[in-house]
PDB file of N, CA and C in Angstrom:
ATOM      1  N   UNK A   6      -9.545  62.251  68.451  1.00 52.00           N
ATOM      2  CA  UNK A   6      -8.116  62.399  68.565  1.00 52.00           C
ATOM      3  C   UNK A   6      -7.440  62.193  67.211  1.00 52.00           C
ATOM      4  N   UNK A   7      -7.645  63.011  66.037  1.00 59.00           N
ATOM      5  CA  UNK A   7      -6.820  63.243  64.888  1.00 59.00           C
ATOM      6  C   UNK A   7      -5.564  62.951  65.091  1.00 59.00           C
ATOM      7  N   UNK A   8      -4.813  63.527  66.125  1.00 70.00           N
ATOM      8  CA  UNK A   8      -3.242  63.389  65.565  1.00 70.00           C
ATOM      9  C   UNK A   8      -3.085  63.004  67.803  1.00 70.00           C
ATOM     10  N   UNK A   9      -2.343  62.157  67.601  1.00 72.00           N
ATOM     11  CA  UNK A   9      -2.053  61.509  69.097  1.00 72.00           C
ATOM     12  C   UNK A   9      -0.869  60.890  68.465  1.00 72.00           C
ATOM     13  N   UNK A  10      -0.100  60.357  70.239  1.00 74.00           N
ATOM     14  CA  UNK A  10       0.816  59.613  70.027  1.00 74.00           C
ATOM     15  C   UNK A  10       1.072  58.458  70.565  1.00 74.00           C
ATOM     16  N   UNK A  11       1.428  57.193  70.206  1.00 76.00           N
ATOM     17  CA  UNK A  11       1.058  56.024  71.476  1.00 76.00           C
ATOM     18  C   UNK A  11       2.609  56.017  71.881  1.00 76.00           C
ATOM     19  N   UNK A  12       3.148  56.004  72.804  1.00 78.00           N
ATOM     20  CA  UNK A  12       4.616  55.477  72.723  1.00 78.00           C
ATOM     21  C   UNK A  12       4.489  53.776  73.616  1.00 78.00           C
ATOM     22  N   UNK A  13       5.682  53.192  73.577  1.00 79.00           N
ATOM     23  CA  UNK A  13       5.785  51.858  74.700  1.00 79.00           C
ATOM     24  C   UNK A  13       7.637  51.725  74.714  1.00 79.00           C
ATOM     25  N   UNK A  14       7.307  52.307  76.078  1.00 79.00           N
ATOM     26  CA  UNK A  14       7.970  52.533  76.751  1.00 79.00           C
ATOM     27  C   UNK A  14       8.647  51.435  77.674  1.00 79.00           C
ATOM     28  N   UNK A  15       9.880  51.412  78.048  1.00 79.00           N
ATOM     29  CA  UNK A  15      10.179  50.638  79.625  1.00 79.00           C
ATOM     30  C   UNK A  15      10.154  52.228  80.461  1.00 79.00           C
ATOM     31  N   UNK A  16      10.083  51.194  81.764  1.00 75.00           N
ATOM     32  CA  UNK A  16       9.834  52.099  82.678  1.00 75.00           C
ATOM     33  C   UNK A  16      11.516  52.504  83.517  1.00 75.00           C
ATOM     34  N   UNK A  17      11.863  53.320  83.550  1.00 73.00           N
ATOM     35  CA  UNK A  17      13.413  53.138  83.948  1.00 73.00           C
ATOM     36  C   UNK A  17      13.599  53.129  85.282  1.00 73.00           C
ATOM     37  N   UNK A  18      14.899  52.105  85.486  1.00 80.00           N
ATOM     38  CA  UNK A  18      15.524  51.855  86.330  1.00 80.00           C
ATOM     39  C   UNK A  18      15.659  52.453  87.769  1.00 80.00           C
ATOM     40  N   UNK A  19      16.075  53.413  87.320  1.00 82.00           N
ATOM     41  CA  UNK A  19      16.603  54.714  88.320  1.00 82.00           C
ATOM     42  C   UNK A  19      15.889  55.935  88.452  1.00 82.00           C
ATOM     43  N   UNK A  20      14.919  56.250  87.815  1.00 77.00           N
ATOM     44  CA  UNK A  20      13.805  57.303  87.943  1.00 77.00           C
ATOM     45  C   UNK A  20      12.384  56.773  87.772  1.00 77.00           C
ATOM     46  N   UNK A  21      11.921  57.887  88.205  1.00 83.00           N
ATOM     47  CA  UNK A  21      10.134  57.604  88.502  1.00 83.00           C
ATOM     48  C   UNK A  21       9.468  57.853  86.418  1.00 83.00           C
ATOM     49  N   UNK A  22       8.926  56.998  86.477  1.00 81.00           N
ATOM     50  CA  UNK A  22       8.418  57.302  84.986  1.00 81.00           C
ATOM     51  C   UNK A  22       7.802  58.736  84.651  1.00 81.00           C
ATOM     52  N   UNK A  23       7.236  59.145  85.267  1.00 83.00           N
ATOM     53  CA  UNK A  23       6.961  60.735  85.216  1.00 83.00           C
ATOM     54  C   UNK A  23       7.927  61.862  85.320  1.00 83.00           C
ATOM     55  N   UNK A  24       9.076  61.778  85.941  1.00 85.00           N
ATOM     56  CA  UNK A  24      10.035  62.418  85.627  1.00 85.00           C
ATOM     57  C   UNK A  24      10.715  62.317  84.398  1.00 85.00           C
ATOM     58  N   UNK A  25      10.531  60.696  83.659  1.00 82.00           N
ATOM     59  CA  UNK A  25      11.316  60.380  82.114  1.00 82.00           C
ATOM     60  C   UNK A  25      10.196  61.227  81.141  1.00 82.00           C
ATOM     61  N   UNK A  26       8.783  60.868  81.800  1.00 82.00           N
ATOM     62  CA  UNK A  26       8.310  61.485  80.463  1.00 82.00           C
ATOM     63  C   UNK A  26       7.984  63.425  80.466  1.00 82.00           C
ATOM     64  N   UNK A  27       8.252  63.577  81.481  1.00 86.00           N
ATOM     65  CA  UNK A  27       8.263  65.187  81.891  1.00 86.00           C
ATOM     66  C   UNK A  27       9.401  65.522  80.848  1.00 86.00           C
ATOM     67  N   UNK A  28      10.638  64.690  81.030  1.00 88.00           N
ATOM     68  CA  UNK A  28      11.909  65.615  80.503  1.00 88.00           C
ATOM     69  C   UNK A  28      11.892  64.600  78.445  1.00 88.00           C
ATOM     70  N   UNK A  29      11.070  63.883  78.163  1.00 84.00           N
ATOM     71  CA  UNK A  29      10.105  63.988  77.217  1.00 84.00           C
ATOM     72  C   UNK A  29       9.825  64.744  76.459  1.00 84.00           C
ATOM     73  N   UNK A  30       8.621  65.104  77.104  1.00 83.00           N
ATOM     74  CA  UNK A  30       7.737  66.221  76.744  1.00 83.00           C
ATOM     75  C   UNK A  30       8.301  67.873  76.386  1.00 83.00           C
ATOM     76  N   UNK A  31       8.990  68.271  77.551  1.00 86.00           N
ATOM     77  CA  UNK A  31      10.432  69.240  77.049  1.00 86.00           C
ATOM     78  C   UNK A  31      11.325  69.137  76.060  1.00 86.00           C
ATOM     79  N   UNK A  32      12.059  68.027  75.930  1.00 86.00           N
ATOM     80  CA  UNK A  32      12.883  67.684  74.655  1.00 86.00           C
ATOM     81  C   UNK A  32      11.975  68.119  73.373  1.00 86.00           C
ATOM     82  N   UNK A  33      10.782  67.416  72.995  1.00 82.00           N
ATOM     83  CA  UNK A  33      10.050  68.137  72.370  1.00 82.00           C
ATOM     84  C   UNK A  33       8.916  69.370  71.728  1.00 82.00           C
ATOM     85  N   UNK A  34       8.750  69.720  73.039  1.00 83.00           N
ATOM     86  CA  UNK A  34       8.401  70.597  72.945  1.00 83.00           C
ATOM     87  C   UNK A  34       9.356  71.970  72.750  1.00 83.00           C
ATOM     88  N   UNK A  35      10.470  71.843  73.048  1.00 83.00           N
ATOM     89  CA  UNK A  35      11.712  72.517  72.715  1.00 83.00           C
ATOM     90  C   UNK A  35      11.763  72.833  71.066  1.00 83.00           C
ATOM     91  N   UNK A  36      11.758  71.877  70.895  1.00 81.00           N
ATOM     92  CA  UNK A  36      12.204  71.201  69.139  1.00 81.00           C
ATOM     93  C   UNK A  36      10.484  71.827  68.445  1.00 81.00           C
ATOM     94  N   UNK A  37       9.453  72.095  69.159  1.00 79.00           N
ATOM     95  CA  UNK A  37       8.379  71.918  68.595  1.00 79.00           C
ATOM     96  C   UNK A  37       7.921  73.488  68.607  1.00 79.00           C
ATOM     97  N   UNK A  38       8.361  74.212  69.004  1.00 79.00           N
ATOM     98  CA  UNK A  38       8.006  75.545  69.253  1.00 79.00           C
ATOM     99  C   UNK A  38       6.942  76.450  69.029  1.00 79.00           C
ATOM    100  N   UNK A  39       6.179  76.161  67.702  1.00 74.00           N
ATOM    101  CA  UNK A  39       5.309  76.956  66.772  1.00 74.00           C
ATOM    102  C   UNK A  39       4.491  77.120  67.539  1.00 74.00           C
ATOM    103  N   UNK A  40       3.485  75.116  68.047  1.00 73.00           N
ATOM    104  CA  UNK A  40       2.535  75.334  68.807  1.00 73.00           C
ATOM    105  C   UNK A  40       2.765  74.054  69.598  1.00 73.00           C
ATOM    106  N   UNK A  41       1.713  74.238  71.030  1.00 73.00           N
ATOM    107  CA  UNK A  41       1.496  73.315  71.782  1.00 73.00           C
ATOM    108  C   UNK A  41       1.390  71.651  71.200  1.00 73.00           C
ATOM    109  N   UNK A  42       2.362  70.760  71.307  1.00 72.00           N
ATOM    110  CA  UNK A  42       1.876  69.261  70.940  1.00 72.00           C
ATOM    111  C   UNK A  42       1.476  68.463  72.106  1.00 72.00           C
ATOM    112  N   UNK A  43       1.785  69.037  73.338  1.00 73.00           N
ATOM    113  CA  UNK A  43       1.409  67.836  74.541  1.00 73.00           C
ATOM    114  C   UNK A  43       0.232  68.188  75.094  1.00 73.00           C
ATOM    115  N   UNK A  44      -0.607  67.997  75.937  1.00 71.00           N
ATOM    116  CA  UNK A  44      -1.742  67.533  76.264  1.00 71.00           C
ATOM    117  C   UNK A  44      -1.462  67.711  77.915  1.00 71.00           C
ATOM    118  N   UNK A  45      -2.039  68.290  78.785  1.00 73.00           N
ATOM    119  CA  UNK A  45      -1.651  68.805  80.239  1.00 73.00           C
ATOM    120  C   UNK A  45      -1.141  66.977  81.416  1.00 73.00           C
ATOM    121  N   UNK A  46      -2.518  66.324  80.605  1.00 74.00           N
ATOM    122  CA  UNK A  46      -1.870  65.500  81.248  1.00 74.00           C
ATOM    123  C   UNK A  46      -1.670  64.164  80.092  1.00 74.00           C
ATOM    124  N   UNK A  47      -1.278  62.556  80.846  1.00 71.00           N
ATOM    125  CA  UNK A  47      -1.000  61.629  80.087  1.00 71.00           C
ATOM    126  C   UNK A  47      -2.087  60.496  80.821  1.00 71.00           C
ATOM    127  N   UNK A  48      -1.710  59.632  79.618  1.00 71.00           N
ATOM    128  CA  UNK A  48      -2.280  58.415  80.302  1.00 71.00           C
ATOM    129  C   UNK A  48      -2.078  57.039  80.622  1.00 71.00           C
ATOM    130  N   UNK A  49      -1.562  56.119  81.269  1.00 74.00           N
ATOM    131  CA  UNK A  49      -0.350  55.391  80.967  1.00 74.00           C
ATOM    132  C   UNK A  49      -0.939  53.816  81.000  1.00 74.00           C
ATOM    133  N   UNK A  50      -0.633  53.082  80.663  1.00 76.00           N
ATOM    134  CA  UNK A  50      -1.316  51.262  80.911  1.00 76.00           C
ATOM    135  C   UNK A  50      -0.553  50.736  80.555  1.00 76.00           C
ATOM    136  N   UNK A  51      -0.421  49.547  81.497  1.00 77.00           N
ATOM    137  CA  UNK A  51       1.020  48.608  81.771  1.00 77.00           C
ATOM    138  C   UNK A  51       0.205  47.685  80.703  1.00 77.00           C
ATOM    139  N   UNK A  52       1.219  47.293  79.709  1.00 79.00           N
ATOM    140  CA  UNK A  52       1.450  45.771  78.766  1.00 79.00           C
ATOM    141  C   UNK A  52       2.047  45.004  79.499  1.00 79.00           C
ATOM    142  N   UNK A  53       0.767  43.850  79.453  1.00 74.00           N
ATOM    143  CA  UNK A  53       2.129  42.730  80.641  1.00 74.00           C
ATOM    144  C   UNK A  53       1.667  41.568  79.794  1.00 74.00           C
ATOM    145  N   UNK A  54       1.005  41.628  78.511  1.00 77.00           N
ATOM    146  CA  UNK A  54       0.329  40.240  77.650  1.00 77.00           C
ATOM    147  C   UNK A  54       0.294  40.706  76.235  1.00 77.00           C
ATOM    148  N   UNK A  55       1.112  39.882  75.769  1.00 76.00           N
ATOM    149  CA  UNK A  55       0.936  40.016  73.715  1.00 76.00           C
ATOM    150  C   UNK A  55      -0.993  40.102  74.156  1.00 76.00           C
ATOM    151  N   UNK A  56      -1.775  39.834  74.545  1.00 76.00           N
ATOM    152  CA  UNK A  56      -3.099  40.283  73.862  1.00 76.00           C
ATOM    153  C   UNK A  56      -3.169  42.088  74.145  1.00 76.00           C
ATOM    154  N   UNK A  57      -2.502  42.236  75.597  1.00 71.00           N
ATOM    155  CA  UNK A  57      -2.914  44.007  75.390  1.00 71.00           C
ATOM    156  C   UNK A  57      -1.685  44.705  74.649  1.00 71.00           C
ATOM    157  N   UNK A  58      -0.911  44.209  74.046  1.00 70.00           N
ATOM    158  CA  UNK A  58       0.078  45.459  73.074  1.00 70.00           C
ATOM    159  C   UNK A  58      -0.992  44.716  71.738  1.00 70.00           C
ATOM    160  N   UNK A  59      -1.937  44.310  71.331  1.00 69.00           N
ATOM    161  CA  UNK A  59      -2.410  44.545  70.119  1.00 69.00           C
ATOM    162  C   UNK A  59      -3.591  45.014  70.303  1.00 69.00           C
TER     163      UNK A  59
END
């Protein structure tokens, strides 16, 4: 995986996290046009301890 992206995220309030990162993935891919940057699917893991965000 040369070029990836990690993000950390909250999970929002009022929508399902897959709908935030669907309209995401559009925002940039909008902006990104040339070629494909996202990946069909994602992969997600809850940080709930300073040992797993390092």
């Amino acid at each position: 995986m040369p070029e990836h992206v990690h993000l950390l995220i909250r999970e929002p309030k009022r929508a399902i996290l897959a709908k935030a990162l669907q309209a995401l993935k559009i925002s940039v891919s909008v902006q990104q046009r040339e070629r494909p940057f996202w990946q069909a699917r994602y992969y997600d893991f809850n940080v709930y301890t300073d040992h797993k965000f390092r």
